[in-house]
Coordinates of C-alpha atoms in Angstrom, one line a residue:
M1192 CA -0.1 -133.5 78.5
V1193 CA -2.2 -130.6 77.1
A1194 CA -1.9 -126.9 77.9
W1195 CA -4.5 -124.6 79.1
P1196 CA -4.6 -120.8 78.5
G1197 CA -3.5 -118.3 80.9
I1198 CA -1.2 -121.0 82.9
A1199 CA 2.0 -120.9 80.8
A1200 CA 4.4 -121.5 83.9
Y1201 CA 2.2 -124.6 84.9
N1202 CA 2.3 -125.8 81.6
A1203 CA 5.9 -125.8 81.2
T1204 CA 6.2 -127.3 84.6
K1205 CA 4.3 -130.4 83.3
G1206 CA 6.6 -130.5 80.2
G1207 CA 10.0 -130.1 82.5
V1208 CA 8.8 -132.9 85.1
M1209 CA 8.3 -135.2 82.0
M1210 CA 11.7 -134.4 80.6
L1211 CA 13.4 -134.8 83.9
T1212 CA 11.8 -138.4 84.4
K1213 CA 13.8 -139.1 81.3
S1214 CA 16.8 -137.8 82.1
L1215 CA 16.7 -139.6 85.3
A1216 CA 15.7 -142.6 83.6
V1217 CA 18.8 -142.3 81.1
D1218 CA 21.4 -141.4 84.1
Y1219 CA 20.3 -144.4 86.5
A1220 CA 19.2 -146.9 84.4
K1221 CA 23.0 -148.4 84.9
Y1222 CA 22.2 -148.8 88.5
N1223 CA 18.9 -150.5 87.8
I1224 CA 16.7 -147.7 89.0
R1225 CA 14.1 -146.9 87.0
A1226 CA 12.3 -143.5 86.7
N1227 CA 8.7 -142.6 85.5
C1228 CA 6.4 -140.3 86.1
V1229 CA 2.3 -140.2 86.5
C1230 CA 0.3 -137.7 84.8
P1231 CA -3.1 -137.7 86.0
S1232 CA -6.2 -135.8 84.8
I1233 CA -9.1 -134.1 86.7
I1234 CA -8.9 -136.2 89.9
D1235 CA -12.1 -136.0 92.1
T1236 CA -10.7 -134.8 95.3
P1237 CA -11.8 -132.1 97.8
M1238 CA -9.6 -129.8 96.2
T1239 CA -11.3 -130.5 93.1
D1240 CA -14.6 -129.5 94.7
T1241 CA -13.0 -126.4 96.2
S1242 CA -11.7 -125.5 92.9
I1243 CA -15.1 -125.7 90.8
D1244 CA -17.3 -124.0 94.1
H1245 CA -18.7 -127.5 94.9
D1246 CA -20.6 -126.7 91.8
P1247 CA -22.0 -130.3 90.4
S1248 CA -22.7 -129.0 86.9
V1249 CA -18.7 -128.1 86.6
K1250 CA -17.9 -131.7 87.6
E1251 CA -20.5 -133.2 85.3
A1252 CA -19.1 -131.3 82.5
K1253 CA -15.5 -132.1 83.4
A1254 CA -16.3 -135.9 83.9
K1255 CA -18.1 -135.9 80.2
L1256 CA -14.5 -134.6 78.7
N1257 CA -13.5 -138.3 79.5
P1258 CA -14.3 -141.0 77.3
I1259 CA -14.7 -143.3 80.2
G1260 CA -17.2 -140.9 81.4
R1261 CA -16.1 -139.8 85.0
L1262 CA -13.4 -138.1 86.8
G1263 CA -10.6 -140.1 88.2
T1264 CA -10.2 -141.2 91.5
P1265 CA -7.2 -141.0 93.8
E1266 CA -7.7 -145.2 94.0
D1267 CA -7.0 -144.9 90.0
V1268 CA -3.6 -142.9 90.5
A1269 CA -2.7 -145.2 93.3
N1270 CA -2.9 -148.0 91.2
A1271 CA -0.8 -146.7 88.5
I1272 CA 1.7 -145.7 91.0
L1273 CA 1.5 -149.4 92.5
F1274 CA 1.9 -151.0 89.0
L1275 CA 4.9 -148.5 88.5
A1276 CA 6.4 -149.5 91.4
S1277 CA 6.1 -153.3 90.9
D1278 CA 8.1 -155.5 89.3
K1279 CA 5.5 -156.1 86.8
S1280 CA 6.5 -152.8 85.1
S1281 CA 10.6 -153.9 85.4
F1282 CA 11.0 -152.8 81.7
I1283 CA 9.6 -149.6 81.9
T1284 CA 11.6 -146.5 82.6
G1285 CA 11.7 -142.8 81.3
A1286 CA 7.7 -143.2 80.8
A1287 CA 5.1 -140.9 81.7
L1288 CA 2.1 -142.7 82.6
T1289 CA -1.2 -141.0 81.8
V1290 CA -4.1 -141.5 84.2
D1291 CA -6.9 -139.6 82.5
G1292 CA -9.6 -141.8 81.2
G1293 CA -9.1 -141.5 77.6
Y1294 CA -8.7 -137.3 77.8
T1295 CA -5.5 -137.2 76.0
A1296 CA -6.3 -139.8 73.3
I1297 CA -9.0 -137.7 71.8
S1298 CA -7.6 -135.9 68.8
P1299 CA -8.6 -132.2 68.6
C1300 CA -9.2 -132.1 65.0
C1301 CA -12.1 -134.6 65.3
S1302 CA -15.6 -133.2 65.4
E1303 CA -18.3 -134.7 68.0
T1304 CA -15.8 -135.4 70.8
P1305 CA -15.6 -134.6 74.2
Q1306 CA -12.6 -132.1 73.3
E1307 CA -15.5 -130.1 71.8
G1308 CA -17.1 -130.0 75.1
L1309 CA -13.7 -128.6 76.6
V1310 CA -13.9 -125.5 74.5
G1311 CA -17.6 -125.1 75.6
V1312 CA -16.9 -125.4 79.2
S1313 CA -13.7 -123.2 79.3
N1314 CA -15.8 -120.5 77.5
R1315 CA -18.1 -120.6 80.1
L1316 CA -16.0 -121.0 83.1
S1317 CA -15.4 -117.9 85.2
V1318 CA -12.8 -116.7 87.6
E1319 CA -13.9 -115.6 91.2
K1320 CA -12.2 -114.7 94.6
G1321 CA -8.7 -114.3 94.5
A1322 CA -8.4 -114.0 90.7
G1323 CA -5.2 -112.1 89.4
R1324 CA -1.8 -113.0 88.4
S1325 CA 0.8 -114.6 90.3
G1326 CA 4.3 -113.6 90.5
D1327 CA 5.4 -115.8 87.3
G1328 CA 2.2 -114.3 85.7
S1329 CA 0.1 -117.0 85.5
L1330 CA -3.6 -116.8 86.2
R1331 CA -4.6 -118.3 89.9
A1332 CA -8.0 -118.3 90.9
D1333 CA -9.6 -119.7 94.1
R1334 CA -12.7 -120.8 92.3
L1335 CA -14.2 -121.4 88.9
R1336 CA -17.8 -121.1 88.0
L1337 CA -19.7 -122.3 85.4
R1338 CA -21.6 -119.6 83.4
R1339 CA -25.1 -121.0 82.1

């Protein structure tokens, strides 16, 4: 739902998944088949720990970017998927359900918002170990470290 610098191919695939979801919803609605996608923010998983080099200060900074004040959990994402798979969402199709603790609800033009924290964190993140360009030209890294 937001673009990050240096990873254009990844950003484009997020948009592609959302448009594919809409296309599938339109094409298969006549068969009573619904198509939706879930767009999670940073979720607290072992992969997240690895990508931030197990640095609690980075995890804390990322949690503060969300108005809810914490990272998402796998259970948060699973509950969203269960809702979309249930009859309670029978009139929902072609939707991109954002599960992000309010992160994308913040206007980037506002001052004193967690988005400002994102700029601060992004400017202090350094790429380490295995940094380089992937075949598609996007930046890849095994770990991110927050500079003090």
